[in-house]
Amino acid sequence: MDHRCPECGASLARRKLVHAVLARMEIDCEHCKRRIGLNIHKLESAVVMVNFAVVLVLGALAYWYRTQELMLWTLGAALFAGVAVPLLERTVLRDWPRYARLGQAGGG
């Protein structure tokens, strides 16, 4: 993923997520101090939503049937999400800009 600021071009790859204003999906560039927005790819959103639904369904089934096997599958699906998104960022979304000027998210 391309972690450069769309305003000044400085790399924000080492930026800590705690600095983000996540409620509005906006951050302030630490170099130029301009407000920029997170640019979430549709595939990235789909992977997270599908995985959340799978974990929810498997968790409900594990609770309903009270089996350890389903609980392990639920845990595996949850762990998969922790690996799938970073792997997706490093392979398929390698050139996708992580940040965009406000009002221009979704472009690339």
The first five atom37 places (N, CA, C, CB, O) and aatype in JSON, in Angstrom:
{
  "aatype": [12, 3, 8, 1, 4, 14, 6, 4, 7, 0, 15, 10, 0, 1, 1, 11, 10, 19, 8, 0, 19, 10, 0, 1, 12, 6, 9, 3, 4, 6, 8, 4, 11, 1, 1, 9, 7, 10, 2, 9, 8, 11, 10, 6, 15, 0, 19, 19, 12, 19, 2, 13, 0, 19, 19, 10, 19, 10, 7, 0, 10, 0, 18, 17, 18, 1, 16, 5, 6, 10, 12, 10, 17, 16, 10, 7, 0, 0, 10, 13, 0, 7, 19, 0, 19, 14, 10, 10, 6, 1, 16, 19, 10, 1, 3, 17, 14, 1, 18, 0, 1, 10, 7, 5, 0, 7, 7, 7],
  "atom_mask": [
    [1, 1, 1, 1, 1],
    [1, 1, 1, 1, 1],
    [1, 1, 1, 1, 1],
    [1, 1, 1, 1, 1],
    [1, 1, 1, 1, 1],
    [1, 1, 1, 1, 1],
    [1, 1, 1, 1, 1],
    [1, 1, 1, 1, 1],
    [1, 1, 1, 0, 1],
    [1, 1, 1, 1, 1],
    [1, 1, 1, 1, 1],
    [1, 1, 1, 1, 1],
    [1, 1, 1, 1, 1],
    [1, 1, 1, 1, 1],
    [1, 1, 1, 1, 1],
    [1, 1, 1, 1, 1],
    [1, 1, 1, 1, 1],
    [1, 1, 1, 1, 1],
    [1, 1, 1, 1, 1],
    [1, 1, 1, 1, 1],
    [1, 1, 1, 1, 1],
    [1, 1, 1, 1, 1],
    [1, 1, 1, 1, 1],
    [1, 1, 1, 1, 1],
    [1, 1, 1, 1, 1],
    [1, 1, 1, 1, 1],
    [1, 1, 1, 1, 1],
    [1, 1, 1, 1, 1],
    [1, 1, 1, 1, 1],
    [1, 1, 1, 1, 1],
    [1, 1, 1, 1, 1],
    [1, 1, 1, 1, 1],
    [1, 1, 1, 1, 1],
    [1, 1, 1, 1, 1],
    [1, 1, 1, 1, 1],
    [1, 1, 1, 1, 1],
    [1, 1, 1, 0, 1],
    [1, 1, 1, 1, 1],
    [1, 1, 1, 1, 1],
    [1, 1, 1, 1, 1],
    [1, 1, 1, 1, 1],
    [1, 1, 1, 1, 1],
    [1, 1, 1, 1, 1],
    [1, 1, 1, 1, 1],
    [1, 1, 1, 1, 1],
    [1, 1, 1, 1, 1],
    [1, 1, 1, 1, 1],
    [1, 1, 1, 1, 1],
    [1, 1, 1, 1, 1],
    [1, 1, 1, 1, 1],
    [1, 1, 1, 1, 1],
    [1, 1, 1, 1, 1],
    [1, 1, 1, 1, 1],
    [1, 1, 1, 1, 1],
    [1, 1, 1, 1, 1],
    [1, 1, 1, 1, 1],
    [1, 1, 1, 1, 1],
    [1, 1, 1, 1, 1],
    [1, 1, 1, 0, 1],
    [1, 1, 1, 1, 1],
    [1, 1, 1, 1, 1],
    [1, 1, 1, 1, 1],
    [1, 1, 1, 1, 1],
    [1, 1, 1, 1, 1],
    [1, 1, 1, 1, 1],
    [1, 1, 1, 1, 1],
    [1, 1, 1, 1, 1],
    [1, 1, 1, 1, 1],
    [1, 1, 1, 1, 1],
    [1, 1, 1, 1, 1],
    [1, 1, 1, 1, 1],
    [1, 1, 1, 1, 1],
    [1, 1, 1, 1, 1],
    [1, 1, 1, 1, 1],
    [1, 1, 1, 1, 1],
    [1, 1, 1, 0, 1],
    [1, 1, 1, 1, 1],
    [1, 1, 1, 1, 1],
    [1, 1, 1, 1, 1],
    [1, 1, 1, 1, 1],
    [1, 1, 1, 1, 1],
    [1, 1, 1, 0, 1],
    [1, 1, 1, 1, 1],
    [1, 1, 1, 1, 1],
    [1, 1, 1, 1, 1],
    [1, 1, 1, 1, 1],
    [1, 1, 1, 1, 1],
    [1, 1, 1, 1, 1],
    [1, 1, 1, 1, 1],
    [1, 1, 1, 1, 1],
    [1, 1, 1, 1, 1],
    [1, 1, 1, 1, 1],
    [1, 1, 1, 1, 1],
    [1, 1, 1, 1, 1],
    [1, 1, 1, 1, 1],
    [1, 1, 1, 1, 1],
    [1, 1, 1, 1, 1],
    [1, 1, 1, 1, 1],
    [1, 1, 1, 1, 1],
    [1, 1, 1, 1, 1],
    [1, 1, 1, 1, 1],
    [1, 1, 1, 1, 1],
    [1, 1, 1, 0, 1],
    [1, 1, 1, 1, 1],
    [1, 1, 1, 1, 1],
    [1, 1, 1, 0, 1],
    [1, 1, 1, 0, 1],
    [1, 1, 1, 0, 1]
  ],
  "atom_positions": [
    [[0.83, -1.17, 0.0], [0.0, 0.0, 0.0], [0.89, 1.25, 0.0], [-0.95, -0.01, 1.21], [1.93, 1.29, 0.66]],
    [[0.45, 2.23, -0.74], [1.18, 3.49, -0.83], [0.75, 4.38, 0.32], [0.94, 4.19, -2.2], [-0.39, 4.84, 0.36]],
    [[1.65, 4.63, 1.26], [1.34, 5.4, 2.47], [1.83, 6.85, 2.39], [1.94, 4.73, 3.68], [2.1, 7.46, 3.43]],
    [[1.94, 7.41, 1.19], [2.38, 8.79, 1.07], [1.21, 9.75, 1.21], [3.1, 9.01, -0.27], [0.09, 9.44, 0.82]],
    [[1.49, 10.91, 1.75], [0.48, 11.97, 1.88], [0.16, 12.5, 0.49], [0.99, 13.13, 2.81], [1.07, 12.8, -0.27]],
    [[-1.13, 12.61, 0.14], [-1.48, 13.13, -1.19], [-1.22, 14.62, -1.33], [-2.94, 12.85, -1.48], [-1.19, 15.14, -2.45]],
    [[-1.02, 15.31, -0.23], [-0.78, 16.76, -0.27], [0.7, 17.09, -0.44], [-1.32, 17.41, 0.99], [1.06, 17.88, -1.31]],
    [[1.56, 16.49, 0.4], [2.98, 16.84, 0.38], [3.88, 15.71, -0.11], [3.41, 17.26, 1.75], [5.05, 15.95, -0.41]],
    [[3.36, 14.48, -0.21], [4.15, 13.36, -0.7], [5.02, 12.69, 0.33], [0.0, 0.0, 0.0], [5.76, 11.76, 0.0]],
    [[4.96, 13.13, 1.58], [5.78, 12.54, 2.64], [5.23, 11.17, 3.01], [5.83, 13.47, 3.89], [4.02, 10.94, 2.95]],
    [[6.11, 10.26, 3.4], [5.7, 8.92, 3.77], [5.09, 8.92, 5.17], [6.9, 7.95, 3.72], [5.66, 9.47, 6.12]],
    [[3.92, 8.31, 5.28], [3.23, 8.18, 6.56], [3.15, 6.71, 6.98], [1.82, 8.78, 6.49], [2.28, 6.34, 7.77]],
    [[4.06, 5.89, 6.45], [4.02, 4.45, 6.71], [4.24, 4.11, 8.18], [5.06, 3.74, 5.87], [3.7, 3.12, 8.66]],
    [[4.99, 4.89, 8.88], [5.28, 4.61, 10.29], [4.32, 5.32, 11.24], [6.7, 5.01, 10.61], [4.52, 5.3, 12.45]],
    [[3.3, 5.93, 10.7], [2.34, 6.67, 11.52], [1.58, 5.73, 12.44], [1.36, 7.45, 10.64], [1.18, 4.65, 12.04]],
    [[1.4, 6.16, 13.67], [0.66, 5.36, 14.63], [-0.83, 5.57, 14.42], [1.07, 5.72, 16.08], [-1.3, 6.69, 14.21]],
    [[-1.58, 4.46, 14.49], [-3.02, 4.52, 14.28], [-3.73, 5.34, 15.35], [-3.6, 3.11, 14.24], [-4.82, 5.84, 15.12]],
    [[-3.11, 5.47, 16.53], [-3.76, 6.23, 17.61], [-3.87, 7.71, 17.27], [-2.99, 6.05, 18.91], [-4.66, 8.42, 17.9]],
    [[-3.1, 8.19, 16.28], [-3.18, 9.59, 15.89], [-4.35, 9.86, 14.95], [-1.9, 10.03, 15.24], [-4.66, 11.01, 14.67]],
    [[-4.97, 8.82, 14.46], [-6.05, 8.99, 13.49], [-7.35, 9.39, 14.19], [-6.26, 7.69, 12.69], [-7.62, 8.98, 15.33]],
    [[-8.14, 10.18, 13.49], [-9.47, 10.5, 13.96], [-10.38, 9.49, 13.28], [-9.88, 12.01, 13.65], [-10.94, 9.77, 12.22]],
    [[-10.53, 8.33, 13.88], [-11.19, 7.21, 13.22], [-12.68, 7.4, 13.03], [-10.95, 5.97, 13.98], [-13.27, 6.8, 12.13]],
    [[-13.31, 8.2, 13.85], [-14.75, 8.38, 13.71], [-15.09, 9.01, 12.36], [-15.3, 9.23, 14.85], [-16.13, 8.7, 11.77]],
    [[-14.22, 9.89, 11.88], [-14.47, 10.54, 10.59], [-13.55, 10.0, 9.51], [-14.29, 12.04, 10.72], [-13.6, 10.46, 8.37]],
    [[-12.7, 9.03, 9.83], [-11.76, 8.44, 8.89], [-10.82, 9.49, 8.31], [-12.52, 7.73, 7.76], [-10.49, 9.45, 7.12]],
    [[-10.39, 10.44, 9.14], [-9.49, 11.49, 8.73], [-8.29, 11.52, 9.65], [-10.2, 12.84, 8.71], [-8.38, 11.15, 10.82]],
    [[-7.15, 11.96, 9.12], [-5.95, 12.15, 9.94], [-5.31, 13.46, 9.54], [-4.95, 10.96, 9.78], [-5.64, 14.04, 8.5]],
    [[-4.4, 13.92, 10.36], [-3.59, 15.09, 10.04], [-2.2, 14.61, 9.66], [-3.53, 16.1, 11.23], [-1.59, 13.84, 10.4]],
    [[-1.71, 15.05, 8.5], [-0.36, 14.69, 8.07], [0.62, 15.3, 9.06], [-0.07, 15.18, 6.61], [0.52, 16.49, 9.38]],
    [[1.56, 14.52, 9.53], [2.53, 15.02, 10.51], [3.58, 15.93, 9.88], [3.21, 13.86, 11.21], [4.32, 16.59, 10.6]],
    [[3.65, 15.97, 8.56], [4.63, 16.8, 7.88], [4.04, 18.13, 7.45], [5.19, 16.06, 6.67], [4.59, 19.18, 7.79]],
    [[2.94, 18.11, 6.71], [2.35, 19.36, 6.19], [1.18, 19.86, 7.05], [1.89, 19.16, 4.76], [0.68, 20.96, 6.82]],
    [[0.75, 19.06, 8.02], [-0.33, 19.4, 8.96], [-1.69, 19.57, 8.3], [0.01, 20.67, 9.69], [-2.61, 20.14, 8.9]],
    [[-1.83, 19.08, 7.07], [-3.14, 19.14, 6.41], [-3.95, 17.91, 6.76], [-2.98, 19.27, 4.88], [-3.4, 16.85, 7.03]],
    [[-5.27, 18.06, 6.75], [-6.17, 16.96, 7.04], [-6.39, 16.14, 5.77], [-7.52, 17.48, 7.61], [-6.76, 16.68, 4.73]],
    [[-6.16, 14.83, 5.87], [-6.36, 13.92, 4.75], [-7.24, 12.77, 5.22], [-5.0, 13.4, 4.19], [-7.34, 12.5, 6.41]],
    [[-7.87, 12.11, 4.28], [-8.79, 11.02, 4.62], [-8.22, 9.66, 4.29], [0.0, 0.0, 0.0], [-7.42, 9.52, 3.37]],
    [[-8.65, 8.66, 5.04], [-8.26, 7.29, 4.74], [-8.98, 6.84, 3.48], [-8.57, 6.34, 5.92], [-10.17, 7.12, 3.31]],
    [[-8.28, 6.16, 2.6], [-8.81, 5.7, 1.34], [-8.98, 4.18, 1.42], [-7.88, 6.11, 0.14], [-8.04, 3.43, 1.16]],
    [[-10.16, 3.74, 1.79], [-10.43, 2.32, 1.99], [-10.89, 1.71, 0.67], [-11.5, 2.11, 3.1], [-11.84, 2.19, 0.05]],
    [[-10.22, 0.65, 0.25], [-10.57, -0.05, -1.0], [-11.81, -0.92, -0.74], [-9.37, -0.93, -1.51], [-12.01, -1.42, 0.37]],
    [[-12.65, -1.08, -1.76], [-13.87, -1.88, -1.62], [-13.57, -3.34, -1.29], [-14.7, -1.82, -2.91], [-14.29, -3.97, -0.52]],
    [[-12.49, -3.88, -1.86], [-12.1, -5.26, -1.57], [-11.69, -5.41, -0.11], [-10.95, -5.69, -2.48], [-12.01, -6.42, 0.53]],
    [[-10.99, -4.43, 0.41], [-10.58, -4.43, 1.81], [-11.8, -4.44, 2.74], [-9.69, -3.2, 2.12], [-11.85, -5.19, 3.71]],
    [[-12.78, -3.6, 2.42], [-14.02, -3.56, 3.2], [-14.77, -4.87, 3.11], [-14.91, -2.41, 2.73], [-15.3, -5.36, 4.11]],
    [[-14.83, -5.44, 1.91], [-15.56, -6.7, 1.72], [-14.93, -7.84, 2.51], [-15.6, -7.06, 0.24], [-15.64, -8.64, 3.11]],
    [[-13.6, -7.91, 2.51], [-12.92, -8.97, 3.27], [-13.23, -8.85, 4.76], [-11.39, -8.92, 3.04], [-13.49, -9.85, 5.42]],
    [[-13.2, -7.64, 5.28], [-13.47, -7.43, 6.71], [-14.92, -7.77, 7.03], [-13.17, -5.97, 7.1], [-15.19, -8.44, 8.03]],
    [[-15.85, -7.32, 6.21], [-17.28, -7.59, 6.47], [-17.63, -9.07, 6.37], [-18.15, -6.79, 5.5], [-18.36, -9.6, 7.2]],
    [[-17.11, -9.74, 5.34], [-17.38, -11.17, 5.18], [-16.78, -11.95, 6.34], [-16.82, -11.68, 3.84], [-17.41, -12.86, 6.88]],
    [[-15.56, -11.59, 6.72], [-14.93, -12.31, 7.83], [-15.69, -12.07, 9.12], [-13.48, -11.88, 7.98], [-15.83, -12.99, 9.93]],
    [[-16.17, -10.85, 9.35], [-16.95, -10.57, 10.55], [-18.22, -11.4, 10.57], [-17.29, -9.08, 10.64], [-18.59, -11.95, 11.61]],
    [[-18.88, -11.51, 9.43], [-20.11, -12.32, 9.34], [-19.81, -13.79, 9.61], [-20.77, -12.15, 7.97], [-20.56, -14.46, 10.31]],
    [[-18.71, -14.29, 9.06], [-18.33, -15.7, 9.28], [-18.05, -15.94, 10.75], [-17.1, -16.08, 8.43], [-18.5, -16.94, 11.31]],
    [[-17.3, -15.05, 11.38], [-16.99, -15.2, 12.81], [-18.27, -15.15, 13.63], [-16.01, -14.1, 13.29], [-18.44, -15.92, 14.58]],
    [[-19.18, -14.26, 13.28], [-20.44, -14.14, 14.01], [-21.28, -15.42, 13.88], [-21.25, -12.94, 13.5], [-21.81, -15.91, 14.87]],
    [[-21.39, -15.94, 12.67], [-22.19, -17.15, 12.45], [-21.54, -18.35, 13.13], [-22.35, -17.42, 10.94], [-22.22, -19.13, 13.8]],
    [[-20.23, -18.51, 12.97], [-19.55, -19.64, 13.61], [-19.62, -19.54, 15.13], [-18.09, -19.7, 13.17], [-19.78, -20.55, 15.82]],
    [[-19.5, -18.31, 15.64], [-19.61, -18.13, 17.1], [-21.0, -18.49, 17.6], [0.0, 0.0, 0.0], [-21.13, -19.11, 18.65]],
    [[-22.03, -18.09, 16.86], [-23.39, -18.43, 17.26], [-23.62, -19.93, 17.19], [-24.41, -17.7, 16.37], [-24.25, -20.51, 18.08]],
    [[-23.11, -20.58, 16.13], [-23.26, -22.03, 16.03], [-22.49, -22.75, 17.13], [-22.78, -22.51, 14.66], [-22.96, -23.75, 17.68]],
    [[-21.31, -22.24, 17.46], [-20.52, -22.85, 18.53], [-21.25, -22.73, 19.87], [-19.12, -22.2, 18.62], [-21.23, -23.65, 20.69]],
    [[-21.88, -21.59, 20.08], [-22.64, -21.4, 21.31], [-23.88, -22.29, 21.33], [-23.04, -19.91, 21.47], [-24.21, -22.9, 22.35]],
    [[-24.56, -22.38, 20.2], [-25.79, -23.15, 20.11], [-25.54, -24.64, 20.29], [-26.46, -22.9, 18.77], [-26.23, -25.31, 21.07]],
    [[-24.54, -25.16, 19.58], [-24.25, -26.6, 19.64], [-23.25, -26.98, 20.72], [-23.74, -27.06, 18.31], [-23.08, -28.17, 21.02]],
    [[-22.6, -26.0, 21.31], [-21.63, -26.21, 22.39], [-20.56, -27.24, 22.02], [-22.35, -26.66, 23.66], [-20.31, -28.2, 22.74]],
    [[-19.93, -27.0, 20.86], [-18.86, -27.9, 20.44], [-17.55, -27.14, 20.38], [-19.18, -28.55, 19.06], [-17.5, -25.98, 19.97]],
    [[-16.5, -27.8, 20.8], [-15.18, -27.19, 20.77], [-14.66, -27.03, 19.33], [-14.19, -28.02, 21.59], [-13.91, -26.11, 19.03]],
    [[-15.08, -27.94, 18.46], [-14.62, -27.86, 17.08], [-15.1, -26.56, 16.41], [-15.11, -29.07, 16.28], [-14.33, -25.89, 15.72]],
    [[-16.37, -26.23, 16.62], [-16.88, -24.98, 16.05], [-16.22, -23.76, 16.69], [-18.39, -24.9, 16.21], [-16.0, -22.75, 16.03]],
    [[-15.92, -23.86, 17.98], [-15.24, -22.76, 18.65], [-13.83, -22.57, 18.08], [-15.17, -23.0, 20.16], [-13.37, -21.44, 17.93]],
    [[-13.16, -23.66, 17.76], [-11.83, -23.57, 17.14], [-11.92, -22.99, 15.73], [-11.17, -24.95, 17.1], [-11.06, -22.21, 15.33]],
    [[-12.96, -23.37, 14.99], [-13.16, -22.78, 13.67], [-13.43, -21.28, 13.78], [-14.32, -23.48, 12.93], [-12.97, -20.5, 12.95]],
    [[-14.17, -20.88, 14.8], [-14.45, -19.46, 15.04], [-13.15, -18.71, 15.33], [-15.44, -19.28, 16.2], [-12.91, -17.63, 14.79]],
    [[-12.34, -19.28, 16.19], [-11.05, -18.67, 16.51], [-10.16, -18.6, 15.27], [-10.35, -19.46, 17.63], [-9.48, -17.6, 15.05]],
    [[-10.17, -19.65, 14.46], [-9.39, -19.65, 13.23], [-9.84, -18.59, 12.25], [0.0, 0.0, 0.0], [-9.02, -17.94, 11.6]],
    [[-11.15, -18.4, 12.14], [-11.68, -17.36, 11.25], [-11.3, -15.97, 11.75], [-13.21, -17.48, 11.13], [-10.99, -15.09, 10.95]],
    [[-11.31, -15.78, 13.05], [-10.9, -14.49, 13.62], [-9.42, -14.23, 13.39], [-11.22, -14.45, 15.13], [-9.02, -13.11, 13.08]],
    [[-8.61, -15.26, 13.52], [-7.18, -15.11, 13.26], [-6.9, -14.87, 11.79], [-6.42, -16.35, 13.74], [-5.97, -14.15, 11.43]],
    [[-7.71, -15.47, 10.93], [-7.57, -15.27, 9.49], [-7.71, -13.8, 9.12], [-8.59, -16.1, 8.74], [-6.99, -13.32, 8.24]],
    [[-8.62, -13.09, 9.77], [-8.82, -11.67, 9.49], [-7.58, -10.87, 9.82], [-10.01, -11.13, 10.26], [-7.24, -9.91, 9.13]],
    [[-6.9, -11.26, 10.88], [-5.67, -10.57, 11.27], [-4.54, -10.76, 10.28], [0.0, 0.0, 0.0], [-3.61, -9.96, 10.24]],
    [[-4.62, -11.8, 9.49], [-3.6, -12.09, 8.49], [-4.05, -11.65, 7.1], [-3.26, -13.58, 8.48], [-3.23, -11.21, 6.29]],
    [[-5.34, -11.76, 6.81], [-5.85, -11.51, 5.46], [-5.7, -10.06, 5.02], [-7.3, -11.9, 5.39], [-5.28, -9.8, 3.89]],
    [[-6.03, -9.13, 5.88], [-5.99, -7.72, 5.48], [-4.55, -7.24, 5.24], [-6.65, -6.86, 6.55], [-4.31, -6.63, 4.2]],
    [[-3.6, -7.49, 6.14], [-2.22, -7.09, 5.82], [-1.65, -7.8, 4.59], [-1.31, -7.37, 7.01], [-0.9, -7.2, 3.82]],
    [[-2.02, -9.05, 4.39], [-1.56, -9.77, 3.21], [-2.17, -9.17, 1.94], [-1.93, -11.27, 3.31], [-1.5, -9.04, 0.92]],
    [[-3.43, -8.8, 2.02], [-4.1, -8.14, 0.9], [-3.43, -6.8, 0.58], [-5.59, -7.93, 1.23], [-3.26, -6.45, -0.59]],
    [[-3.06, -6.05, 1.63], [-2.39, -4.76, 1.42], [-1.04, -4.92, 0.74], [-2.22, -4.05, 2.75], [-0.65, -4.07, -0.06]],
    [[-0.33, -5.98, 1.05], [1.01, -6.18, 0.5], [1.03, -6.84, -0.87], [1.82, -7.0, 1.45], [2.05, -6.82, -1.54]],
    [[-0.09, -7.41, -1.29], [-0.12, -8.11, -2.58], [-1.04, -7.4, -3.57], [-0.56, -9.56, -2.4], [-0.57, -6.71, -4.47]],
    [[-2.32, -7.57, -3.42], [-3.3, -7.04, -4.38], [-3.35, -5.51, -4.35], [-4.69, -7.62, -4.09], [-3.42, -4.88, -5.41]],
    [[-3.32, -4.92, -3.16], [-3.45, -3.47, -3.03], [-2.1, -2.78, -2.87], [-4.34, -3.14, -1.83], [-2.0, -1.74, -2.22]],
    [[-1.08, -3.35, -3.47], [0.29, -2.84, -3.32], [0.41, -1.38, -3.77], [1.26, -3.71, -4.11], [1.14, -0.61, -3.14]],
    [[-0.27, -0.98, -4.83], [-0.16, 0.38, -5.36], [-1.33, 1.28, -4.98], [-0.04, 0.32, -6.86], [-1.41, 2.43, -5.43]],
    [[-2.24, 0.78, -4.17], [-3.41, 1.56, -3.78], [-2.99, 2.65, -2.79], [-4.5, 0.64, -3.15], [-2.29, 2.35, -1.81]],
    [[-3.39, 3.9, -3.01], [-3.04, 4.97, -2.07], [-3.87, 4.85, -0.79], [-3.26, 6.36, -2.71], [-5.1, 4.86, -0.84]],
    [[-3.22, 4.74, 0.35], [-3.9, 4.61, 1.63], [-4.62, 5.91, 2.0], [-2.91, 4.23, 2.72], [-5.67, 5.87, 2.63]],
    [[-4.06, 7.04, 1.62], [-4.64, 8.35, 1.98], [-5.05, 9.09, 0.72], [-3.64, 9.2, 2.8], [-4.45, 8.92, -0.34]],
    [[-6.09, 9.91, 0.84], [-6.57, 10.73, -0.28], [-6.94, 12.11, 0.25], [-7.8, 10.06, -0.99], [-7.21, 12.28, 1.44]],
    [[-6.94, 13.08, -0.66], [-7.41, 14.39, -0.27], [-8.88, 14.25, 0.17], [-7.25, 15.43, -1.44], [-9.6, 13.41, -0.35]],
    [[-9.28, 15.06, 1.09], [-10.68, 14.98, 1.55], [-11.63, 15.24, 0.4], [-10.93, 15.99, 2.69], [-11.45, 16.18, -0.36]],
    [[-12.63, 14.39, 0.29], [-13.6, 14.5, -0.78], [-13.23, 13.71, -2.03], [0.0, 0.0, 0.0], [-14.01, 13.66, -2.98]],
    [[-12.03, 13.1, -2.05], [-11.58, 12.36, -3.22], [-11.31, 10.91, -2.9], [-10.35, 12.98, -3.8], [-10.65, 10.24, -3.7]],
    [[-11.77, 10.39, -1.79], [-11.53, 8.99, -1.44], [-12.19, 8.08, -2.45], [-12.05, 8.68, -0.02], [-13.25, 8.4, -3.01]],
    [[-11.54, 6.93, -2.69], [-12.05, 5.96, -3.65], [-11.29, 6.0, -4.95], [0.0, 0.0, 0.0], [-11.49, 5.13, -5.81]],
    [[-10.43, 6.97, -5.11], [-9.65, 7.08, -6.34], [-8.32, 6.36, -6.19], [0.0, 0.0, 0.0], [-8.01, 5.84, -5.12]],
    [[-7.54, 6.34, -7.23], [-6.26, 5.67, -7.12], [-5.39, 6.14, -8.15], [0.0, 0.0, 0.0], [-4.24, 5.7, -8.23]]
  ]
}
